[in-house]
Amino acid sequence: MAFKTLEHGYDGQMVGKKAEEYIQPMNDQQAYRDVRDMVVNEAEEIIKSTNDSDLIINIEQIIAYDEIQNMMEGTTNLINTIIEKEKAGTPVKTMVFLDKSARTGAYIFNTLWNELELVGDLSSTQKPEIRFMNIGRTDIEKHGAKASLALLKDRFRDSQFPDGGVLIVDEYVESGGSIRRALKTIEDEFEIKPDAVAQFKGLPKWYGDATLGLTGITDNELIHENDRFFDEKFERLRQLESEDALALKEVVNKHAGDFQNFYRTTFYLKYIDGEKREQLTPAKFYDMGIDNVTDKDIDIIDKIIEKCGSLNMGDGDTIEEFIQSAGGFLARPLKEDWQRDNNARYRHLLKSIIRAYVLRTNMERNSVNEIPESVTEIV
């Protein structure tokens, strides 16, 4: 059972590879059926607690024994990859999981690692830092945009991408397009050559359910899928020079919580009232209830509006999202309460599956034959 792997950066060859089994996964299908039996009651309680038919389908799918096997074998191999690299003298210091679907894989990795630490299986290995990049198959524009790349590099900093210590993780690799795009971007911006690996051999069941909330995050495109002008506005912002994007970031962060009001007022005064730049003074904004405005802030927003001709008075939120998402390279929080509820239920069940798996593994190791009837006996 090999996992698709790219070594030595973007130009590396895609190979099938399996890490040495320092942590032994279960190999018996009956053992995975036992894990399912240990969590089925909890899954049924979650199903009873919701009317969301799509969530119910996903709950039923995730507790199938072969899906549990796919998750646990893949994540165990990922952990073994970390151990293998550490023993080879090239420890992984930062793991970059590719949003959106790999976000759930990161949760499984983190939870399984913590559970294995509790039973003493990982006492001598340090867990890498976990970061995320929003990389998809169709969003190639941001990879050539100066503004997006500048915001990405500013957000991550060189210290988070040490030479030889970065591993890119995608939940599933078919052609390798997404993972190669991530490698190329990191290589170009941080001058390193990371390795990359698929976490799972099979496509996980949550793949593609971006609007259901299962991954815990979303992105700008999904949030604004009904705004036919959103892509054009974002593309205009991506065309900013690097220094303009970074200056804009400082203004957005400085006026966090009130940026939209500051932007809307600037737009209104100049483009609706027709006031000249010299009339737009910090004192004028203060009189309108907007504090802490400087001439530099006004100059930057004035410049952004002029350079991005498709922006209008109500687009302060678009600018904020552009900055907060590093030009589209970072995912966005879920917007709806029902999505967050779905994610909480889903992750709670995943944690129970992982705990049941670790318990069943230790029972096998210690020749214990009595299987708990419920996951509640584990906690």
JSON list of C-alpha atoms in Angstrom, two decimals, residues 4-169:
[
{"chain": "A", "resi": 4, "resn": "LYS", "atom": "CA", "xyz": [1.69, 9.29, -3.68]},
{"chain": "A", "resi": 5, "resn": "THR", "atom": "CA", "xyz": [4.77, 11.30, -2.78]},
{"chain": "A", "resi": 6, "resn": "LEU", "atom": "CA", "xyz": [6.78, 14.12, -4.36]},
{"chain": "A", "resi": 7, "resn": "GLU", "atom": "CA", "xyz": [10.32, 14.57, -3.10]},
{"chain": "A", "resi": 8, "resn": "HIS", "atom": "CA", "xyz": [12.74, 17.47, -3.68]},
{"chain": "A", "resi": 9, "resn": "GLY", "atom": "CA", "xyz": [10.24, 20.07, -4.78]},
{"chain": "A", "resi": 10, "resn": "TYR", "atom": "CA", "xyz": [8.09, 21.00, -7.76]},
{"chain": "A", "resi": 11, "resn": "ASP", "atom": "CA", "xyz": [10.28, 19.25, -10.34]},
{"chain": "A", "resi": 12, "resn": "GLY", "atom": "CA", "xyz": [10.40, 16.01, -8.36]},
{"chain": "A", "resi": 13, "resn": "GLN", "atom": "CA", "xyz": [8.95, 12.78, -9.67]},
{"chain": "A", "resi": 14, "resn": "MET", "atom": "CA", "xyz": [5.63, 11.51, -8.32]},
{"chain": "A", "resi": 15, "resn": "VAL", "atom": "CA", "xyz": [6.22, 8.10, -6.76]},
{"chain": "A", "resi": 16, "resn": "GLY", "atom": "CA", "xyz": [4.34, 5.63, -4.62]},
{"chain": "A", "resi": 17, "resn": "LYS", "atom": "CA", "xyz": [5.94, 5.34, -1.21]},
{"chain": "A", "resi": 18, "resn": "LYS", "atom": "CA", "xyz": [5.16, 3.96, 2.21]},
{"chain": "A", "resi": 19, "resn": "ALA", "atom": "CA", "xyz": [7.02, 5.08, 5.31]},
{"chain": "A", "resi": 20, "resn": "GLU", "atom": "CA", "xyz": [8.67, 2.58, 7.62]},
{"chain": "A", "resi": 21, "resn": "GLU", "atom": "CA", "xyz": [6.11, 1.39, 10.16]},
{"chain": "A", "resi": 22, "resn": "TYR", "atom": "CA", "xyz": [7.41, 2.75, 13.44]},
{"chain": "A", "resi": 23, "resn": "ILE", "atom": "CA", "xyz": [3.75, 2.98, 14.47]},
{"chain": "A", "resi": 24, "resn": "GLN", "atom": "CA", "xyz": [1.96, -0.19, 13.38]},
{"chain": "A", "resi": 25, "resn": "PRO", "atom": "CA", "xyz": [-1.48, 0.28, 11.81]},
{"chain": "A", "resi": 26, "resn": "MET", "atom": "CA", "xyz": [-4.12, -2.40, 12.22]},
{"chain": "A", "resi": 27, "resn": "ASN", "atom": "CA", "xyz": [-4.17, -4.79, 9.27]},
{"chain": "A", "resi": 28, "resn": "ASP", "atom": "CA", "xyz": [-7.21, -6.88, 10.20]},
{"chain": "A", "resi": 29, "resn": "GLN", "atom": "CA", "xyz": [-10.49, -5.80, 8.60]},
{"chain": "A", "resi": 30, "resn": "GLN", "atom": "CA", "xyz": [-12.42, -7.32, 11.50]},
{"chain": "A", "resi": 31, "resn": "ALA", "atom": "CA", "xyz": [-10.57, -4.95, 13.83]},
{"chain": "A", "resi": 32, "resn": "TYR", "atom": "CA", "xyz": [-11.84, -1.98, 11.79]},
{"chain": "A", "resi": 33, "resn": "ARG", "atom": "CA", "xyz": [-15.36, -3.42, 11.99]},
{"chain": "A", "resi": 34, "resn": "ASP", "atom": "CA", "xyz": [-14.88, -3.52, 15.77]},
{"chain": "A", "resi": 35, "resn": "VAL", "atom": "CA", "xyz": [-14.01, 0.19, 15.72]},
{"chain": "A", "resi": 36, "resn": "ARG", "atom": "CA", "xyz": [-17.18, 0.88, 13.79]},
{"chain": "A", "resi": 37, "resn": "ASP", "atom": "CA", "xyz": [-19.24, -1.07, 16.32]},
{"chain": "A", "resi": 38, "resn": "MET", "atom": "CA", "xyz": [-17.69, 0.99, 19.13]},
{"chain": "A", "resi": 39, "resn": "VAL", "atom": "CA", "xyz": [-18.87, 4.29, 17.63]},
{"chain": "A", "resi": 40, "resn": "VAL", "atom": "CA", "xyz": [-22.13, 3.34, 15.92]},
{"chain": "A", "resi": 41, "resn": "ASN", "atom": "CA", "xyz": [-24.29, 4.29, 18.93]},
{"chain": "A", "resi": 42, "resn": "GLU", "atom": "CA", "xyz": [-22.76, 7.75, 19.06]},
{"chain": "A", "resi": 43, "resn": "ALA", "atom": "CA", "xyz": [-23.26, 8.16, 15.32]},
{"chain": "A", "resi": 44, "resn": "GLU", "atom": "CA", "xyz": [-26.93, 7.26, 15.74]},
{"chain": "A", "resi": 45, "resn": "GLU", "atom": "CA", "xyz": [-27.31, 9.89, 18.48]},
{"chain": "A", "resi": 46, "resn": "ILE", "atom": "CA", "xyz": [-25.83, 12.53, 16.17]},
{"chain": "A", "resi": 47, "resn": "ILE", "atom": "CA", "xyz": [-28.20, 11.48, 13.39]},
{"chain": "A", "resi": 48, "resn": "LYS", "atom": "CA", "xyz": [-31.15, 11.83, 15.77]},
{"chain": "A", "resi": 49, "resn": "SER", "atom": "CA", "xyz": [-30.02, 15.35, 16.71]},
{"chain": "A", "resi": 50, "resn": "THR", "atom": "CA", "xyz": [-30.16, 16.81, 13.18]},
{"chain": "A", "resi": 51, "resn": "ASN", "atom": "CA", "xyz": [-32.56, 17.19, 10.28]},
{"chain": "A", "resi": 52, "resn": "ASP", "atom": "CA", "xyz": [-29.75, 17.87, 7.81]},
{"chain": "A", "resi": 53, "resn": "SER", "atom": "CA", "xyz": [-30.02, 14.97, 5.36]},
{"chain": "A", "resi": 54, "resn": "ASP", "atom": "CA", "xyz": [-26.61, 15.70, 3.82]},
{"chain": "A", "resi": 55, "resn": "LEU", "atom": "CA", "xyz": [-24.93, 15.59, 7.23]},
{"chain": "A", "resi": 56, "resn": "ILE", "atom": "CA", "xyz": [-26.71, 12.31, 7.99]},
{"chain": "A", "resi": 57, "resn": "ILE", "atom": "CA", "xyz": [-25.36, 10.79, 4.77]},
{"chain": "A", "resi": 58, "resn": "ASN", "atom": "CA", "xyz": [-21.83, 11.90, 5.66]},
{"chain": "A", "resi": 59, "resn": "ILE", "atom": "CA", "xyz": [-22.13, 10.50, 9.20]},
{"chain": "A", "resi": 60, "resn": "GLU", "atom": "CA", "xyz": [-23.26, 7.15, 7.82]},
{"chain": "A", "resi": 61, "resn": "GLN", "atom": "CA", "xyz": [-20.40, 7.12, 5.31]},
{"chain": "A", "resi": 62, "resn": "ILE", "atom": "CA", "xyz": [-17.62, 8.07, 7.73]},
{"chain": "A", "resi": 63, "resn": "ILE", "atom": "CA", "xyz": [-18.31, 5.15, 10.09]},
{"chain": "A", "resi": 64, "resn": "ALA", "atom": "CA", "xyz": [-18.05, 2.51, 7.36]},
{"chain": "A", "resi": 65, "resn": "TYR", "atom": "CA", "xyz": [-15.21, 0.18, 8.33]},
{"chain": "A", "resi": 66, "resn": "ASP", "atom": "CA", "xyz": [-13.36, 0.65, 5.04]},
{"chain": "A", "resi": 67, "resn": "GLU", "atom": "CA", "xyz": [-13.51, 4.45, 5.43]},
{"chain": "A", "resi": 68, "resn": "ILE", "atom": "CA", "xyz": [-12.14, 4.16, 8.97]},
{"chain": "A", "resi": 69, "resn": "GLN", "atom": "CA", "xyz": [-9.37, 1.98, 7.58]},
{"chain": "A", "resi": 70, "resn": "ASN", "atom": "CA", "xyz": [-8.59, 4.55, 4.87]},
{"chain": "A", "resi": 71, "resn": "MET", "atom": "CA", "xyz": [-8.37, 7.35, 7.45]},
{"chain": "A", "resi": 72, "resn": "MET", "atom": "CA", "xyz": [-6.32, 5.50, 10.04]},
{"chain": "A", "resi": 73, "resn": "GLU", "atom": "CA", "xyz": [-3.87, 3.78, 7.67]},
{"chain": "A", "resi": 74, "resn": "GLY", "atom": "CA", "xyz": [-3.23, 7.02, 5.81]},
{"chain": "A", "resi": 75, "resn": "THR", "atom": "CA", "xyz": [-2.78, 9.13, 8.92]},
{"chain": "A", "resi": 76, "resn": "THR", "atom": "CA", "xyz": [-0.56, 6.52, 10.54]},
{"chain": "A", "resi": 77, "resn": "ASN", "atom": "CA", "xyz": [1.61, 6.56, 7.42]},
{"chain": "A", "resi": 78, "resn": "LEU", "atom": "CA", "xyz": [1.79, 10.36, 7.65]},
{"chain": "A", "resi": 79, "resn": "ILE", "atom": "CA", "xyz": [2.93, 10.13, 11.27]},
{"chain": "A", "resi": 80, "resn": "ASN", "atom": "CA", "xyz": [5.46, 7.47, 10.30]},
{"chain": "A", "resi": 81, "resn": "THR", "atom": "CA", "xyz": [6.73, 9.81, 7.58]},
{"chain": "A", "resi": 82, "resn": "ILE", "atom": "CA", "xyz": [7.43, 12.44, 10.26]},
{"chain": "A", "resi": 83, "resn": "ILE", "atom": "CA", "xyz": [9.26, 9.90, 12.41]},
{"chain": "A", "resi": 84, "resn": "GLU", "atom": "CA", "xyz": [11.22, 8.57, 9.42]},
{"chain": "A", "resi": 85, "resn": "LYS", "atom": "CA", "xyz": [12.42, 12.02, 8.43]},
{"chain": "A", "resi": 86, "resn": "GLU", "atom": "CA", "xyz": [13.43, 12.82, 11.99]},
{"chain": "A", "resi": 87, "resn": "LYS", "atom": "CA", "xyz": [15.47, 9.62, 12.25]},
{"chain": "A", "resi": 88, "resn": "ALA", "atom": "CA", "xyz": [17.11, 10.45, 8.90]},
{"chain": "A", "resi": 89, "resn": "GLY", "atom": "CA", "xyz": [18.30, 13.78, 10.29]},
{"chain": "A", "resi": 90, "resn": "THR", "atom": "CA", "xyz": [15.88, 15.89, 8.21]},
{"chain": "A", "resi": 91, "resn": "PRO", "atom": "CA", "xyz": [13.07, 16.62, 10.69]},
{"chain": "A", "resi": 92, "resn": "VAL", "atom": "CA", "xyz": [9.82, 18.17, 9.51]},
{"chain": "A", "resi": 93, "resn": "LYS", "atom": "CA", "xyz": [9.34, 21.47, 11.31]},
{"chain": "A", "resi": 94, "resn": "THR", "atom": "CA", "xyz": [6.29, 22.74, 9.43]},
{"chain": "A", "resi": 95, "resn": "MET", "atom": "CA", "xyz": [3.46, 20.83, 7.75]},
{"chain": "A", "resi": 96, "resn": "VAL", "atom": "CA", "xyz": [1.32, 22.72, 5.24]},
{"chain": "A", "resi": 97, "resn": "PHE", "atom": "CA", "xyz": [-2.10, 21.13, 4.68]},
{"chain": "A", "resi": 98, "resn": "LEU", "atom": "CA", "xyz": [-3.95, 22.23, 1.55]},
{"chain": "A", "resi": 99, "resn": "ASP", "atom": "CA", "xyz": [-7.39, 23.69, 2.22]},
{"chain": "A", "resi": 100, "resn": "LYS", "atom": "CA", "xyz": [-10.20, 23.07, 2.01]},
{"chain": "A", "resi": 101, "resn": "SER", "atom": "CA", "xyz": [-10.51, 19.28, 2.12]},
{"chain": "A", "resi": 102, "resn": "ALA", "atom": "CA", "xyz": [-7.16, 18.62, 3.82]},
{"chain": "A", "resi": 103, "resn": "ARG", "atom": "CA", "xyz": [-8.30, 20.68, 6.82]},
{"chain": "A", "resi": 104, "resn": "THR", "atom": "CA", "xyz": [-10.20, 17.63, 8.09]},
{"chain": "A", "resi": 105, "resn": "GLY", "atom": "CA", "xyz": [-7.12, 15.50, 7.45]},
{"chain": "A", "resi": 106, "resn": "ALA", "atom": "CA", "xyz": [-5.12, 17.89, 9.62]},
{"chain": "A", "resi": 107, "resn": "TYR", "atom": "CA", "xyz": [-7.67, 17.47, 12.42]},
{"chain": "A", "resi": 108, "resn": "ILE", "atom": "CA", "xyz": [-7.39, 13.68, 12.17]},
{"chain": "A", "resi": 109, "resn": "PHE", "atom": "CA", "xyz": [-3.58, 13.88, 12.13]},
{"chain": "A", "resi": 110, "resn": "ASN", "atom": "CA", "xyz": [-3.47, 16.17, 15.16]},
{"chain": "A", "resi": 111, "resn": "THR", "atom": "CA", "xyz": [-5.99, 14.11, 17.14]},
{"chain": "A", "resi": 112, "resn": "LEU", "atom": "CA", "xyz": [-4.36, 10.75, 16.37]},
{"chain": "A", "resi": 113, "resn": "TRP", "atom": "CA", "xyz": [-0.92, 12.16, 17.22]},
{"chain": "A", "resi": 114, "resn": "ASN", "atom": "CA", "xyz": [-2.22, 13.40, 20.60]},
{"chain": "A", "resi": 115, "resn": "GLU", "atom": "CA", "xyz": [-3.87, 10.07, 21.38]},
{"chain": "A", "resi": 116, "resn": "LEU", "atom": "CA", "xyz": [-0.69, 8.15, 20.51]},
{"chain": "A", "resi": 117, "resn": "GLU", "atom": "CA", "xyz": [1.28, 10.50, 22.75]},
{"chain": "A", "resi": 118, "resn": "LEU", "atom": "CA", "xyz": [-1.06, 9.70, 25.63]},
{"chain": "A", "resi": 119, "resn": "VAL", "atom": "CA", "xyz": [-0.32, 5.97, 25.32]},
{"chain": "A", "resi": 120, "resn": "GLY", "atom": "CA", "xyz": [3.42, 6.60, 25.01]},
{"chain": "A", "resi": 121, "resn": "ASP", "atom": "CA", "xyz": [3.92, 5.74, 21.33]},
{"chain": "A", "resi": 122, "resn": "LEU", "atom": "CA", "xyz": [5.26, 9.19, 20.36]},
{"chain": "A", "resi": 123, "resn": "SER", "atom": "CA", "xyz": [7.10, 10.32, 23.45]},
{"chain": "A", "resi": 124, "resn": "SER", "atom": "CA", "xyz": [10.38, 11.10, 21.66]},
{"chain": "A", "resi": 125, "resn": "THR", "atom": "CA", "xyz": [9.07, 12.75, 18.46]},
{"chain": "A", "resi": 126, "resn": "GLN", "atom": "CA", "xyz": [8.13, 16.42, 18.22]},
{"chain": "A", "resi": 127, "resn": "LYS", "atom": "CA", "xyz": [4.95, 17.26, 16.37]},
{"chain": "A", "resi": 128, "resn": "PRO", "atom": "CA", "xyz": [5.57, 19.78, 13.56]},
{"chain": "A", "resi": 129, "resn": "GLU", "atom": "CA", "xyz": [3.85, 23.14, 13.38]},
{"chain": "A", "resi": 130, "resn": "ILE", "atom": "CA", "xyz": [0.71, 22.97, 11.24]},
{"chain": "A", "resi": 131, "resn": "ARG", "atom": "CA", "xyz": [-0.14, 25.63, 8.66]},
{"chain": "A", "resi": 132, "resn": "PHE", "atom": "CA", "xyz": [-2.73, 25.82, 5.89]},
{"chain": "A", "resi": 133, "resn": "MET", "atom": "CA", "xyz": [-2.81, 27.10, 2.32]},
{"chain": "A", "resi": 134, "resn": "ASN", "atom": "CA", "xyz": [-5.96, 27.41, 0.23]},
{"chain": "A", "resi": 135, "resn": "ILE", "atom": "CA", "xyz": [-4.93, 25.74, -3.02]},
{"chain": "A", "resi": 136, "resn": "GLY", "atom": "CA", "xyz": [-7.41, 24.37, -5.55]},
{"chain": "A", "resi": 137, "resn": "ARG", "atom": "CA", "xyz": [-7.44, 22.94, -9.03]},
{"chain": "A", "resi": 138, "resn": "THR", "atom": "CA", "xyz": [-8.95, 26.03, -10.67]},
{"chain": "A", "resi": 139, "resn": "ASP", "atom": "CA", "xyz": [-7.53, 29.05, -8.80]},
{"chain": "A", "resi": 140, "resn": "ILE", "atom": "CA", "xyz": [-4.33, 29.59, -10.76]},
{"chain": "A", "resi": 141, "resn": "GLU", "atom": "CA", "xyz": [-4.68, 33.40, -10.93]},
{"chain": "A", "resi": 142, "resn": "LYS", "atom": "CA", "xyz": [-3.33, 34.11, -7.45]},
{"chain": "A", "resi": 143, "resn": "HIS", "atom": "CA", "xyz": [-0.12, 32.17, -8.08]},
{"chain": "A", "resi": 144, "resn": "GLY", "atom": "CA", "xyz": [1.05, 34.82, -10.54]},
{"chain": "A", "resi": 145, "resn": "ALA", "atom": "CA", "xyz": [-0.33, 37.86, -8.72]},
{"chain": "A", "resi": 146, "resn": "LYS", "atom": "CA", "xyz": [2.23, 40.08, -6.99]},
{"chain": "A", "resi": 147, "resn": "ALA", "atom": "CA", "xyz": [-0.23, 41.32, -4.37]},
{"chain": "A", "resi": 148, "resn": "SER", "atom": "CA", "xyz": [-1.41, 37.85, -3.32]},
{"chain": "A", "resi": 149, "resn": "LEU", "atom": "CA", "xyz": [2.14, 36.47, -3.17]},
{"chain": "A", "resi": 150, "resn": "ALA", "atom": "CA", "xyz": [3.35, 39.45, -1.12]},
{"chain": "A", "resi": 151, "resn": "LEU", "atom": "CA", "xyz": [0.52, 38.98, 1.38]},
{"chain": "A", "resi": 152, "resn": "LEU", "atom": "CA", "xyz": [1.20, 35.23, 1.59]},
{"chain": "A", "resi": 153, "resn": "LYS", "atom": "CA", "xyz": [4.89, 35.75, 2.29]},
{"chain": "A", "resi": 154, "resn": "ASP", "atom": "CA", "xyz": [4.15, 38.47, 4.81]},
{"chain": "A", "resi": 155, "resn": "ARG", "atom": "CA", "xyz": [1.72, 36.19, 6.65]},
{"chain": "A", "resi": 156, "resn": "PHE", "atom": "CA", "xyz": [3.94, 33.12, 6.84]},
{"chain": "A", "resi": 157, "resn": "ARG", "atom": "CA", "xyz": [7.37, 34.72, 7.15]},
{"chain": "A", "resi": 158, "resn": "ASP", "atom": "CA", "xyz": [10.59, 32.86, 6.36]},
{"chain": "A", "resi": 159, "resn": "SER", "atom": "CA", "xyz": [10.87, 31.44, 9.89]},
{"chain": "A", "resi": 160, "resn": "GLN", "atom": "CA", "xyz": [7.84, 29.20, 9.30]},
{"chain": "A", "resi": 161, "resn": "PHE", "atom": "CA", "xyz": [9.41, 27.65, 6.21]},
{"chain": "A", "resi": 162, "resn": "PRO", "atom": "CA", "xyz": [12.87, 26.50, 7.31]},
{"chain": "A", "resi": 163, "resn": "ASP", "atom": "CA", "xyz": [15.06, 25.01, 4.60]},
{"chain": "A", "resi": 164, "resn": "GLY", "atom": "CA", "xyz": [14.58, 21.25, 4.48]},
{"chain": "A", "resi": 165, "resn": "GLY", "atom": "CA", "xyz": [11.90, 21.26, 7.16]},
{"chain": "A", "resi": 166, "resn": "VAL", "atom": "CA", "xyz": [8.64, 21.66, 5.24]},
{"chain": "A", "resi": 167, "resn": "LEU", "atom": "CA", "xyz": [6.17, 18.95, 4.20]},
{"chain": "A", "resi": 168, "resn": "ILE", "atom": "CA", "xyz": [3.14, 19.72, 1.99]},
{"chain": "A", "resi": 169, "resn": "VAL", "atom": "CA", "xyz": [0.12, 17.49, 2.66]}
]
